[in-house]
Coordinates of C-alpha atoms in Angstrom, one line a residue:
M16 CA -16.9 -105.8 -151.4
K17 CA -15.3 -102.8 -148.9
S18 CA -12.3 -103.9 -146.5
F19 CA -12.7 -103.7 -142.3
Q20 CA -9.8 -101.2 -142.9
S21 CA -11.2 -98.8 -145.1
R22 CA -11.9 -95.7 -143.3
K23 CA -14.9 -92.9 -144.0
K24 CA -16.0 -90.0 -141.9
S25 CA -19.7 -89.6 -143.4
M26 CA -21.4 -92.0 -145.3
P27 CA -24.8 -93.4 -143.8
N28 CA -24.7 -97.0 -145.8
S29 CA -21.1 -97.7 -144.8
K30 CA -20.6 -100.9 -143.3
N31 CA -16.7 -99.9 -142.6
L32 CA -14.6 -100.3 -139.5
P33 CA -11.8 -98.1 -138.3
P34 CA -8.5 -100.2 -138.5
K35 CA -7.7 -102.3 -135.2
K36 CA -4.6 -101.7 -133.5
D37 CA -1.9 -104.6 -133.7
V38 CA -1.4 -106.3 -130.3
P39 CA 2.1 -107.2 -130.6
K40 CA 3.3 -111.0 -129.6
N41 CA 4.2 -111.3 -126.2
S42 CA 3.5 -107.7 -125.2
G43 CA 2.1 -108.1 -121.9
V44 CA -1.3 -107.5 -122.7
P45 CA -4.2 -110.1 -124.0
K46 CA -4.0 -111.7 -126.4
P47 CA -7.4 -111.4 -129.0
S48 CA -9.5 -113.1 -127.4
R49 CA -9.3 -117.6 -129.0
G50 CA -13.2 -118.5 -128.8
P51 CA -16.4 -117.0 -129.9
G52 CA -17.4 -113.3 -129.3
Q53 CA -21.2 -112.2 -129.2
I54 CA -20.7 -112.1 -132.9
L55 CA -19.3 -115.4 -133.9
S56 CA -22.1 -116.6 -131.5
T57 CA -25.2 -115.4 -133.3
L58 CA -23.9 -116.3 -136.5
L59 CA -23.0 -119.6 -135.8
K60 CA -26.4 -119.9 -133.6
E61 CA -28.6 -118.2 -137.5
G62 CA -26.4 -121.0 -139.4
R63 CA -24.0 -118.2 -141.3
L64 CA -20.9 -120.1 -140.5
T65 CA -20.6 -124.3 -139.3
D66 CA -18.7 -125.5 -136.2
K67 CA -16.2 -126.9 -138.8
Q68 CA -15.7 -123.3 -140.4
M69 CA -14.8 -122.0 -136.9
S70 CA -12.2 -124.9 -135.0
Y71 CA -10.7 -125.3 -138.5
A72 CA -9.9 -121.3 -138.0
L73 CA -9.6 -121.4 -134.5
R74 CA -6.4 -124.0 -135.0
I75 CA -4.9 -121.8 -137.4
Q76 CA -5.1 -118.4 -134.9
S77 CA -3.4 -120.9 -132.8
K78 CA -0.6 -121.5 -135.2
L79 CA -0.2 -117.8 -135.5
E80 CA 3.7 -116.0 -135.1
T81 CA 1.4 -112.7 -134.2
P82 CA -1.8 -112.2 -133.3
R83 CA -4.4 -112.2 -135.1
T84 CA -8.6 -111.7 -133.7
L85 CA -11.0 -115.3 -135.1
L86 CA -12.9 -112.8 -137.2
D87 CA -9.5 -111.9 -139.1
V88 CA -8.2 -115.1 -140.0
L89 CA -12.1 -116.3 -140.8
K90 CA -12.3 -113.6 -143.5
D91 CA -8.8 -115.4 -144.5
L92 CA -10.3 -117.8 -145.0
Q93 CA -13.6 -116.6 -146.8
Y94 CA -15.6 -118.5 -144.1
L95 CA -16.5 -114.2 -143.5
T96 CA -17.5 -111.2 -145.2
D97 CA -16.9 -107.2 -144.1
D98 CA -20.8 -107.8 -144.8
Q99 CA -21.9 -110.4 -142.3
I100 CA -19.8 -108.4 -140.4
T101 CA -21.6 -105.0 -140.4
D102 CA -24.9 -106.6 -140.9
V103 CA -24.8 -109.0 -137.4
I104 CA -23.8 -106.0 -136.0
R105 CA -26.6 -103.8 -136.9
S106 CA -28.7 -106.8 -136.7
N107 CA -28.4 -107.3 -132.9
F108 CA -26.8 -103.6 -132.0
T109 CA -30.1 -103.3 -128.9
S110 CA -28.1 -106.5 -126.9
F111 CA -24.0 -106.4 -128.5
R112 CA -22.7 -104.8 -125.7
I113 CA -20.5 -102.5 -127.0
G114 CA -17.4 -103.2 -124.5
D115 CA -17.2 -107.1 -125.5
L116 CA -18.1 -106.2 -128.9
L117 CA -14.0 -104.2 -129.0
V118 CA -12.4 -107.3 -127.7
E119 CA -14.2 -109.3 -130.6
L120 CA -13.0 -106.4 -133.1
G121 CA -9.4 -106.2 -131.5
H122 CA -9.4 -103.0 -131.3
I123 CA -9.0 -103.0 -127.2
S124 CA -7.8 -106.3 -125.1
A125 CA -9.9 -108.2 -122.4
L126 CA -8.0 -106.4 -119.2
Q127 CA -8.2 -102.7 -121.1
L128 CA -11.9 -103.9 -120.7
K129 CA -12.3 -105.0 -117.4
T130 CA -9.8 -102.4 -116.2
C131 CA -12.4 -99.6 -116.9
L132 CA -15.4 -101.4 -116.2
D133 CA -14.0 -101.5 -112.9
I134 CA -12.9 -97.5 -112.9
Q135 CA -16.4 -97.2 -114.5
A136 CA -17.6 -98.8 -111.1
K137 CA -16.3 -96.3 -109.3
E138 CA -17.5 -93.5 -110.3
T139 CA -20.4 -91.4 -109.1
P140 CA -21.9 -90.2 -111.4
K141 CA -20.5 -92.9 -113.7
R142 CA -19.4 -92.3 -117.2
K143 CA -20.8 -94.4 -120.1
L144 CA -18.1 -97.0 -120.7
G145 CA -17.0 -95.3 -123.8
E146 CA -16.3 -92.2 -122.8
V147 CA -13.0 -93.9 -119.7
L148 CA -11.4 -96.2 -122.6
V149 CA -11.8 -92.9 -124.5
S150 CA -10.2 -90.7 -121.1
H151 CA -7.6 -93.7 -120.2
N152 CA -6.1 -94.0 -124.8
F153 CA -7.0 -97.5 -125.2
I154 CA -8.9 -96.4 -128.1
S155 CA -9.5 -92.9 -130.2
E156 CA -12.5 -91.2 -129.9
Q157 CA -12.7 -91.5 -133.9
D158 CA -12.4 -95.0 -133.7
L159 CA -15.1 -95.8 -131.1
L160 CA -17.7 -93.4 -132.7
E161 CA -17.1 -95.3 -136.6
I162 CA -17.6 -99.0 -134.5
L163 CA -20.8 -96.6 -132.7
S164 CA -21.4 -95.7 -136.6
V165 CA -21.9 -98.9 -138.2
Q166 CA -23.6 -100.8 -134.8
L167 CA -26.5 -98.4 -134.2
G168 CA -26.8 -98.2 -138.6
I169 CA -26.4 -94.2 -138.7
P170 CA -24.0 -91.8 -139.9
L171 CA -20.3 -90.4 -138.8
V172 CA -20.9 -87.0 -140.0
E173 CA -17.8 -84.6 -140.9
T174 CA -15.8 -82.0 -137.9
E175 CA -16.2 -79.7 -139.8
F176 CA -20.3 -79.5 -140.0
T177 CA -19.6 -77.4 -144.3
D178 CA -22.9 -78.6 -145.0
I179 CA -25.0 -76.8 -142.3
D180 CA -28.0 -74.8 -142.7
P181 CA -28.0 -71.6 -141.1
K182 CA -31.7 -71.3 -141.1
L183 CA -31.7 -74.3 -138.5
I184 CA -28.6 -72.7 -136.8
S185 CA -30.9 -69.7 -136.1
A186 CA -34.1 -71.2 -134.7
A187 CA -32.6 -71.6 -131.6
R188 CA -30.1 -70.4 -128.8
T189 CA -26.3 -72.2 -129.6
R190 CA -26.7 -72.9 -126.0
I191 CA -29.6 -75.1 -126.9
F192 CA -26.5 -76.9 -128.7
I193 CA -24.1 -76.8 -126.4
K194 CA -26.4 -78.0 -123.1
F195 CA -27.7 -81.4 -125.4
M196 CA -24.9 -81.9 -127.1
F197 CA -26.6 -82.4 -130.7
L198 CA -26.4 -79.5 -134.1
P199 CA -28.9 -79.4 -136.4
I200 CA -27.2 -80.2 -139.8
R201 CA -29.4 -80.4 -142.5
K202 CA -33.3 -81.4 -143.5
E203 CA -33.8 -84.8 -145.8
G204 CA -37.7 -84.4 -146.1
N205 CA -40.2 -83.7 -144.1
R206 CA -37.2 -85.3 -141.0
I207 CA -33.7 -82.6 -140.1
L208 CA -30.4 -85.2 -139.8
V209 CA -29.4 -83.9 -136.5
A210 CA -25.8 -84.8 -135.2
F211 CA -25.3 -86.2 -131.1
A212 CA -22.1 -86.2 -129.4
D213 CA -24.4 -89.2 -127.3
P214 CA -27.6 -90.9 -129.9
G215 CA -28.2 -93.0 -126.9
D216 CA -29.0 -89.0 -125.2
K217 CA -33.2 -89.6 -125.0
R218 CA -32.8 -86.4 -123.2
A219 CA -31.1 -84.6 -125.9
M220 CA -33.2 -86.5 -128.8
N221 CA -37.1 -85.4 -127.3
E222 CA -34.9 -81.9 -126.6
A223 CA -33.8 -82.0 -130.4
R224 CA -38.0 -83.3 -131.7
K225 CA -39.3 -80.7 -129.5
L226 CA -37.1 -77.5 -131.1
F227 CA -37.4 -78.1 -134.5
A228 CA -41.6 -80.2 -134.6
C229 CA -41.0 -82.6 -136.8
S230 CA -39.1 -86.3 -136.8
I231 CA -35.1 -86.1 -136.9
T232 CA -32.8 -88.7 -138.4
P233 CA -29.8 -88.8 -135.9
A234 CA -26.0 -89.0 -136.4
I235 CA -23.4 -89.3 -134.7
T236 CA -20.4 -86.9 -134.4
K237 CA -17.6 -85.5 -131.8
K238 CA -18.3 -83.4 -129.0
E239 CA -16.2 -81.0 -129.3
S240 CA -17.1 -80.6 -133.0
I241 CA -20.4 -79.0 -132.1
V242 CA -18.6 -77.1 -129.9
G243 CA -15.6 -75.8 -132.2
F244 CA -18.9 -75.3 -134.7
V245 CA -20.3 -73.6 -132.1
N246 CA -18.1 -70.8 -130.9
R247 CA -16.7 -70.3 -135.5
F248 CA -20.8 -69.9 -135.8
Q249 CA -20.3 -67.6 -132.7
A250 CA -17.3 -65.5 -133.4
T251 CA -18.0 -64.9 -137.2
T252 CA -21.7 -63.7 -136.1
G253 CA -20.0 -60.9 -132.8
A254 CA -21.7 -62.9 -130.3
L255 CA -18.9 -64.0 -127.1
T256 CA -18.1 -67.6 -127.7
S257 CA -19.9 -69.7 -125.1
V258 CA -17.6 -71.8 -124.8
A259 CA -14.5 -70.2 -124.1
K260 CA -16.2 -67.4 -122.5
T261 CA -13.9 -66.1 -119.5
E262 CA -15.1 -63.1 -117.7
L263 CA -10.9 -62.8 -116.9
S264 CA -9.1 -60.1 -118.8
A265 CA -5.8 -60.6 -120.6
T266 CA -3.5 -59.9 -117.8
E267 CA -5.3 -62.0 -115.3
Q268 CA -5.5 -64.9 -118.3
V269 CA -1.6 -64.2 -119.0
N270 CA -0.8 -65.0 -114.5
A271 CA -3.7 -67.4 -114.1
I272 CA -1.3 -69.5 -117.0
I273 CA 1.5 -69.3 -115.5
L274 CA 0.2 -70.1 -112.2
D275 CA -1.0 -73.1 -113.4
A276 CA 2.0 -74.2 -115.2
I277 CA 4.2 -73.2 -112.0
S278 CA 2.1 -75.8 -109.9
L279 CA 1.7 -79.2 -112.8
G280 CA 5.9 -78.5 -113.4
V281 CA 6.0 -77.5 -116.7
S282 CA 8.7 -76.3 -118.8
D283 CA 7.6 -74.9 -121.0
I284 CA 3.9 -73.0 -121.8
H285 CA 3.0 -72.8 -126.0
I286 CA 0.3 -70.0 -126.5
E287 CA -0.6 -70.8 -129.9
P288 CA -2.6 -68.6 -132.7
N289 CA -4.8 -70.7 -134.8
T290 CA -8.1 -69.4 -137.2
D291 CA -10.8 -69.8 -134.6
R292 CA -8.8 -69.9 -131.5
L293 CA -6.0 -69.3 -129.1
R294 CA -4.8 -72.6 -127.9
V295 CA -2.8 -72.8 -125.5
R296 CA -0.3 -76.2 -124.2
F297 CA 2.2 -77.3 -121.2
R298 CA 5.0 -79.1 -122.3
Q299 CA 5.2 -81.6 -118.6
D300 CA 7.9 -85.0 -118.7
G301 CA 9.2 -83.6 -121.7
I302 CA 5.4 -84.2 -124.2
L303 CA 3.6 -81.2 -125.4
I304 CA -0.3 -81.9 -123.4
H305 CA -2.9 -79.5 -124.1
Y306 CA -4.0 -76.8 -121.3
K307 CA -6.7 -75.4 -122.8
D308 CA -8.1 -73.2 -126.0
L309 CA -8.7 -69.1 -125.9
P310 CA -11.4 -67.4 -128.2
R311 CA -9.6 -65.4 -130.2
E312 CA -10.6 -62.0 -129.6
I313 CA -7.9 -62.5 -126.9
I314 CA -5.1 -62.6 -129.1
P315 CA -3.7 -59.3 -129.3
P316 CA -4.2 -58.3 -125.8
L317 CA -3.0 -61.2 -124.4
T318 CA 0.0 -60.7 -127.1
S319 CA 0.8 -57.2 -125.6
R320 CA 0.4 -58.3 -122.4
V321 CA 3.6 -60.7 -122.1
K322 CA 5.2 -58.5 -124.5
I323 CA 4.7 -55.6 -121.7
M324 CA 6.0 -58.2 -119.2
C325 CA 9.0 -58.4 -120.9
Q326 CA 9.8 -55.7 -122.6
A327 CA 9.5 -56.0 -125.5
D328 CA 8.2 -53.7 -128.2
I329 CA 4.7 -54.3 -128.4
A330 CA 4.3 -51.6 -131.6
E331 CA 6.2 -54.4 -133.0
K332 CA 4.3 -57.5 -134.3
R333 CA 6.3 -58.1 -137.9
R334 CA 9.5 -59.0 -137.1
H335 CA 10.6 -62.4 -133.4
Q336 CA 11.4 -60.8 -130.9
G337 CA 12.5 -61.7 -127.4
G338 CA 12.4 -60.9 -124.0
R339 CA 12.5 -61.7 -119.9
I340 CA 10.2 -62.4 -117.2
E341 CA 11.0 -62.5 -113.6
F342 CA 7.8 -63.9 -111.7
Q343 CA 7.3 -64.5 -108.4
S344 CA 5.1 -67.2 -106.3
S345 CA 4.5 -68.7 -103.0
G346 CA 7.5 -67.2 -102.1
Q347 CA 9.3 -68.3 -105.9
E348 CA 11.3 -66.9 -108.3
I349 CA 11.1 -68.0 -112.0
D350 CA 13.0 -66.5 -113.8
I351 CA 10.7 -66.7 -117.9
R352 CA 12.1 -66.8 -121.3
V353 CA 10.2 -64.9 -123.6
S354 CA 10.0 -65.9 -127.2
F355 CA 7.8 -64.6 -129.9
Y356 CA 7.1 -66.1 -133.4
V357 CA 5.6 -64.0 -136.1
T358 CA 3.0 -67.1 -138.3
V359 CA 0.8 -66.1 -140.7
H360 CA -2.3 -66.7 -137.6
G361 CA -0.4 -63.8 -135.2
E362 CA 2.7 -64.5 -132.9
K363 CA 2.6 -67.5 -131.5
I364 CA 4.5 -67.7 -127.7
V365 CA 7.0 -69.8 -126.4
M366 CA 7.6 -69.4 -122.4
R367 CA 10.8 -71.2 -121.0
L368 CA 10.7 -71.8 -117.4
L369 CA 13.6 -71.5 -115.4
K370 CA 13.3 -71.5 -110.9
R371 CA 15.8 -70.1 -109.6
Q372 CA 16.9 -73.0 -106.7
A373 CA 18.0 -71.5 -103.8
H374 CA 20.0 -74.8 -103.3
T375 CA 21.9 -77.6 -105.7
L376 CA 22.0 -81.3 -105.4
S377 CA 24.8 -83.3 -104.7
I378 CA 26.4 -84.8 -107.7
D379 CA 26.0 -88.3 -106.0
D380 CA 22.4 -87.9 -106.0
V381 CA 21.8 -86.6 -109.6
G382 CA 21.3 -90.7 -111.1
I383 CA 25.0 -91.5 -112.1
P384 CA 25.4 -95.4 -111.3
P385 CA 28.0 -95.8 -109.2
R386 CA 31.1 -97.0 -111.2
M387 CA 30.6 -94.8 -113.9
L388 CA 30.1 -92.5 -111.4
A389 CA 34.4 -92.9 -109.4
K390 CA 34.9 -92.8 -112.8
F391 CA 33.5 -89.4 -113.6
K392 CA 34.8 -88.3 -110.2
D393 CA 38.3 -89.4 -110.5
D394 CA 39.1 -89.0 -114.0
A395 CA 37.2 -86.1 -114.3
L396 CA 35.6 -84.0 -111.5
D397 CA 39.4 -84.1 -109.2
C398 CA 41.6 -83.0 -112.0
P399 CA 43.2 -80.5 -111.9
S400 CA 42.4 -79.0 -115.6
G401 CA 40.6 -79.5 -118.4
V402 CA 37.9 -79.1 -120.1
I403 CA 34.5 -81.1 -119.1
L404 CA 32.2 -81.0 -121.8
V405 CA 28.2 -82.4 -120.2
T406 CA 26.0 -82.4 -123.4
G407 CA 22.1 -83.8 -124.4
P408 CA 19.6 -81.7 -125.9
T409 CA 17.2 -79.3 -125.2
G410 CA 16.0 -79.5 -121.2
S411 CA 17.7 -82.9 -120.8
G412 CA 18.4 -81.3 -117.0
K413 CA 22.3 -80.5 -118.8
T414 CA 22.5 -77.2 -115.8
T415 CA 21.0 -79.2 -112.9
T416 CA 24.3 -81.7 -113.9
V417 CA 26.8 -78.7 -114.4
Y418 CA 26.2 -77.3 -110.5
S419 CA 26.2 -81.3 -109.2
C420 CA 29.8 -80.4 -110.3
I421 CA 29.9 -77.3 -109.2
N422 CA 28.5 -78.5 -105.8
H423 CA 31.6 -81.1 -105.3
L424 CA 34.1 -78.6 -106.3
N425 CA 33.7 -75.8 -104.9
K426 CA 35.6 -75.9 -101.6
P427 CA 37.4 -72.3 -99.7
D428 CA 40.8 -72.5 -102.0
V429 CA 38.4 -72.7 -105.3
S430 CA 37.5 -69.5 -106.9
I431 CA 35.1 -70.8 -109.6
I432 CA 33.6 -67.8 -111.7
T433 CA 30.7 -68.0 -114.2
A434 CA 28.9 -66.1 -117.4
E435 CA 25.6 -67.8 -117.8
E436 CA 22.4 -66.9 -119.5
P437 CA 20.4 -67.0 -117.1
V438 CA 21.7 -67.4 -113.2
E439 CA 19.5 -70.2 -112.6
Y440 CA 21.4 -71.4 -109.1
M441 CA 22.6 -69.0 -106.4
V442 CA 26.0 -70.7 -105.3
D443 CA 27.7 -69.4 -102.0
G444 CA 31.0 -68.8 -102.6
I445 CA 31.2 -68.2 -106.2
A446 CA 31.4 -65.5 -108.4
Q447 CA 28.3 -65.1 -111.3
C448 CA 27.5 -63.4 -114.0
S449 CA 24.0 -63.4 -116.1
I450 CA 24.1 -62.3 -119.7
D451 CA 22.2 -59.3 -120.0
P452 CA 22.2 -58.4 -124.4
K453 CA 20.4 -55.3 -123.7
I454 CA 23.2 -53.6 -121.7
N455 CA 25.8 -55.3 -123.9
L456 CA 26.9 -57.8 -121.6
T457 CA 27.1 -60.1 -123.6
F458 CA 29.1 -64.1 -123.8
K459 CA 32.0 -62.5 -126.0
E460 CA 31.8 -59.1 -124.1
T461 CA 31.8 -61.5 -120.8
L462 CA 34.3 -64.5 -122.1
R463 CA 36.9 -62.0 -123.0
H464 CA 36.6 -60.4 -119.0
I465 CA 36.4 -64.3 -117.5
V466 CA 40.1 -65.7 -117.5
R467 CA 41.8 -62.3 -116.6
Q468 CA 39.4 -62.6 -112.4
D469 CA 42.1 -65.9 -111.4
P470 CA 39.5 -68.3 -111.9
D471 CA 40.7 -72.5 -110.6
I472 CA 37.3 -73.1 -112.7
V473 CA 36.0 -71.7 -115.5
V474 CA 32.3 -72.1 -115.6
I475 CA 30.4 -71.9 -119.8
G476 CA 26.3 -72.2 -119.9
E477 CA 27.4 -72.4 -123.4
I478 CA 29.5 -73.3 -126.0
R479 CA 27.2 -71.0 -128.6
D480 CA 29.7 -71.2 -131.1
T481 CA 33.6 -70.9 -132.8
F482 CA 34.7 -68.3 -130.0
S483 CA 33.4 -69.9 -126.4
A484 CA 35.0 -73.1 -128.2
Q485 CA 38.1 -71.2 -128.6
I486 CA 37.8 -69.4 -125.1
A487 CA 36.9 -72.8 -123.1
V488 CA 40.0 -74.3 -124.8
Q489 CA 42.2 -71.7 -124.0
A490 CA 41.6 -71.7 -120.7
A491 CA 41.5 -75.4 -120.0
L492 CA 45.1 -75.0 -121.4
T493 CA 46.4 -72.0 -119.0
G494 CA 45.5 -74.1 -115.9
H495 CA 41.8 -73.6 -116.3
K496 CA 39.0 -76.3 -115.0
V497 CA 35.9 -75.6 -117.6
L498 CA 33.0 -77.0 -116.7
T499 CA 30.0 -76.4 -120.0
T500 CA 27.2 -77.5 -121.8
F501 CA 26.5 -79.0 -125.3
H502 CA 23.1 -79.2 -127.5
T503 CA 24.1 -82.9 -128.7
E504 CA 22.5 -86.4 -129.1
D505 CA 25.3 -88.2 -127.5
S506 CA 29.5 -88.2 -125.8
I507 CA 31.3 -88.7 -128.8
G508 CA 28.5 -86.0 -130.7
G509 CA 29.9 -83.5 -128.4
L510 CA 33.3 -84.3 -129.4
V511 CA 32.5 -84.3 -133.3
R512 CA 30.8 -81.2 -133.8
L513 CA 34.0 -79.5 -131.4
M514 CA 36.3 -80.7 -134.1
N515 CA 33.7 -78.8 -136.4
M516 CA 34.0 -75.7 -134.7
E517 CA 37.3 -74.4 -135.9
V518 CA 39.0 -75.1 -133.4
D519 CA 42.1 -77.3 -134.3
V520 CA 42.3 -81.3 -133.3
F521 CA 45.6 -81.1 -131.1
L522 CA 43.5 -78.9 -128.6
I523 CA 40.5 -80.8 -128.8
S524 CA 42.6 -84.2 -127.8
S525 CA 44.8 -81.7 -125.1
T526 CA 42.6 -80.3 -123.3
V527 CA 39.2 -82.4 -123.4
V528 CA 39.3 -84.7 -120.3
C529 CA 35.4 -86.3 -120.4
V530 CA 31.8 -85.3 -122.6
L531 CA 29.5 -86.3 -119.9
A532 CA 26.1 -86.9 -122.2
Q533 CA 22.4 -87.1 -120.7
R534 CA 18.5 -87.8 -121.1
L535 CA 15.8 -87.4 -119.7
L536 CA 13.5 -90.5 -119.6
R537 CA 9.8 -91.3 -118.7
R538 CA 9.8 -93.3 -115.5
V539 CA 6.5 -95.3 -115.7
C540 CA 3.1 -94.5 -113.7
P541 CA 3.1 -96.7 -110.1
A542 CA 0.2 -96.1 -109.9
C543 CA -0.9 -98.7 -112.9
K544 CA 2.5 -99.9 -113.8
M545 CA 1.7 -103.7 -115.1
P546 CA 4.8 -106.3 -116.5
H547 CA 5.3 -106.4 -120.1
K548 CA 7.5 -108.5 -121.4
I549 CA 8.7 -107.1 -124.5
T550 CA 8.3 -107.8 -128.0
P551 CA 9.9 -109.7 -131.1
A552 CA 9.4 -106.2 -133.3
E553 CA 10.9 -104.2 -129.5
L554 CA 13.9 -107.0 -129.5
H555 CA 14.3 -106.3 -133.2
L556 CA 15.0 -102.4 -132.8
L557 CA 17.4 -102.6 -130.1
S558 CA 19.4 -105.4 -131.3
Y559 CA 19.5 -107.7 -128.6
S560 CA 17.8 -111.2 -128.6
P561 CA 15.0 -112.7 -126.3
K562 CA 18.3 -114.7 -124.3
D563 CA 20.3 -111.1 -123.9
I564 CA 17.3 -110.4 -121.6
S565 CA 16.2 -113.3 -120.1
N566 CA 16.9 -111.9 -116.9
A567 CA 15.2 -109.0 -117.0
N568 CA 11.7 -107.2 -115.8
F569 CA 9.9 -104.5 -118.0
Q570 CA 7.3 -103.2 -116.6
K571 CA 4.4 -100.5 -118.2
G572 CA 2.0 -98.0 -117.4
F573 CA -2.1 -98.4 -119.1
G574 CA -3.0 -94.8 -118.0
C575 CA -4.6 -93.3 -114.8
D576 CA -5.9 -90.7 -113.4
K577 CA -2.6 -90.1 -111.5
C578 CA -1.0 -89.4 -114.6
A579 CA -3.9 -87.9 -116.5
Y580 CA -3.2 -91.4 -118.3
T581 CA 0.0 -91.9 -120.4
G582 CA 1.3 -94.5 -118.5
Y583 CA 4.3 -92.1 -117.2
Q584 CA 5.3 -89.8 -114.5
G585 CA 7.9 -88.4 -113.4
R586 CA 11.6 -88.5 -114.8
L587 CA 15.3 -90.1 -114.0
A588 CA 18.2 -89.1 -116.1
V589 CA 20.4 -91.7 -118.1
H590 CA 23.8 -90.6 -118.7
E591 CA 27.1 -91.5 -120.9
T592 CA 30.6 -90.9 -119.3
L593 CA 33.4 -91.5 -122.3
V594 CA 36.4 -90.3 -120.4
L595 CA 39.0 -89.6 -123.2
N596 CA 42.1 -91.8 -123.0
E597 CA 45.0 -92.0 -125.5
P598 CA 43.2 -94.4 -127.9
V599 CA 40.1 -91.6 -128.8
R600 CA 43.0 -88.3 -127.8
D601 CA 44.8 -90.4 -131.5
A602 CA 41.1 -91.3 -132.7
I603 CA 40.4 -87.3 -132.2
L604 CA 44.2 -86.2 -134.0
E605 CA 43.6 -88.7 -137.0
K606 CA 40.8 -86.2 -138.1
K607 CA 38.7 -90.1 -138.0
T608 CA 34.6 -90.5 -137.6
S609 CA 32.0 -90.2 -135.2
Y610 CA 31.5 -94.4 -135.8
Q611 CA 35.6 -94.9 -135.2
I612 CA 35.9 -93.2 -132.3
R613 CA 32.9 -94.9 -131.1
N614 CA 34.0 -98.1 -131.5
I615 CA 37.2 -96.4 -130.0
S616 CA 35.8 -95.5 -127.3
I617 CA 34.0 -99.1 -126.5
E618 CA 36.9 -100.6 -126.6
S619 CA 39.3 -99.2 -124.9
T620 CA 37.6 -97.2 -122.0
G621 CA 34.5 -99.6 -122.1
L622 CA 32.2 -96.7 -122.4
V623 CA 28.6 -97.3 -121.8
T624 CA 25.6 -95.6 -124.0
L625 CA 23.0 -94.8 -123.7
M626 CA 20.7 -97.2 -124.7
E627 CA 22.6 -99.4 -122.3
T628 CA 21.8 -96.9 -119.0
G629 CA 18.4 -96.7 -120.5
I630 CA 17.5 -100.0 -120.7
A631 CA 20.0 -101.2 -117.5
V632 CA 17.3 -98.8 -115.8
A633 CA 14.2 -99.8 -117.5
A634 CA 15.5 -103.8 -116.7
T635 CA 15.1 -103.0 -112.5
L636 CA 11.8 -101.2 -113.1
Q637 CA 13.2 -97.7 -112.4
I638 CA 11.5 -96.6 -115.1

């Protein structure tokens, strides 16, 4: 007997269903149904299941710590088999509603079904329920198709279509296949196996019968698989790609991509050559999302256009390159860092978008909690000298925080000088230098001259190597205040990395005043947020007990059109501030491990970690 947990992509006689998602206990999502649904009601009616067996299974289900569907419990008790369930689904496919079926099988919750039905009712024209469920990420398209395959008793065909008969494809213009979303696979006797994106589409079925003038054996496949095959087929025969066809030139394409990225608040653009297409993705709120695919033919002209824009060598295709674009949009200046990375399919391009801000945030507005902010101001910012490190991963808002500190310190009687690559914020009253290696204006060269400018405060865009670390420490030793950034996970990591950069520990202990670590967390979408009860698994991951968070309220986004069905919209900064005291300085001098330094910091400075800050923010419904 084959298990419902096994998966097969292309078997007409398969009786298997895809594995369902586990619904954790107390997840805030309704638990699996505890009563008979369509399948069980039919089994009871047909006498394949007794009332006594059902009652016993219900009692067992009610006592389970981890919720399971009633069907699973009945299978565990050996009252039912996979074959029986599949037979019932197939013999009653016209009367079984797909939404109720998915709930009973445990793939979605009753609440998710109701949400999608409500959305579907408001749409004009109405989409099919399956499309709504997939677009909201309640179920994957693959799982939905596998269930429909079992319900309808038709095969789910492979996505690559490696065994397609080219003569069948040549029988019609490929636009017909795109318009009606079907694809002929092969002849089987006097019939033709045809894969449909929607086997219930009567217009598509009639069009296929008319086109091939014979009986049709329907199959099911993904819509994107049909489109992808047609594109590949046309590319190999020299035809234009009908789906990805565009009248835009390479120049217009690049401009359109950048303008769309700016309007969406994107931080990075990824342009990635593949075997059959050019994929474009955007990093938005820290997550990569698909933007669009372009035909492979556009790769050379588009790559050359970007190289021209950033003054890279268009003739060089075997080495990695970099460059910079100054782009203007609606009066806004955007500085774009460009990186070309040579791959087997061509040059991958990543563009980082940096807006040149006309004004900086106040230190009070960057999201540091009030008590932590007061300590940071009193014990770090207002100190006359010393190194202040702002640390975090790429794209965590370090530069924004550094400039909020500059804004706080910028006074008529203070001289502030910077070395940055590039200058992201323009600030009146300070001397800003934008590094440009092409004219030998490097970090190393700039840092040699920076302390000769009689500054009170030195801002180093980033500590990249031992030289810049030593300059920062030496500047602090001579009475300057130094602000700089580091790429580390947390505040202790910043200290440890500095200790590993061949800087004497007694200099680190003497000069570093504070390490401020930060992350950007995604906010739960306000339009689709719902209360969320934290699960035992989540508690275990956080090393908390239910008592620790008894008064906390958490929420979760279920996805809507406002957040592109991700459940998140925007980001919020969380911080960890380590102000060094004598016990921490002694630990540095003794070269203790990061674990030991962290424990000493928590005990002696009252360090509140990033994890603790994040949980506090989530518990107060800020994310």
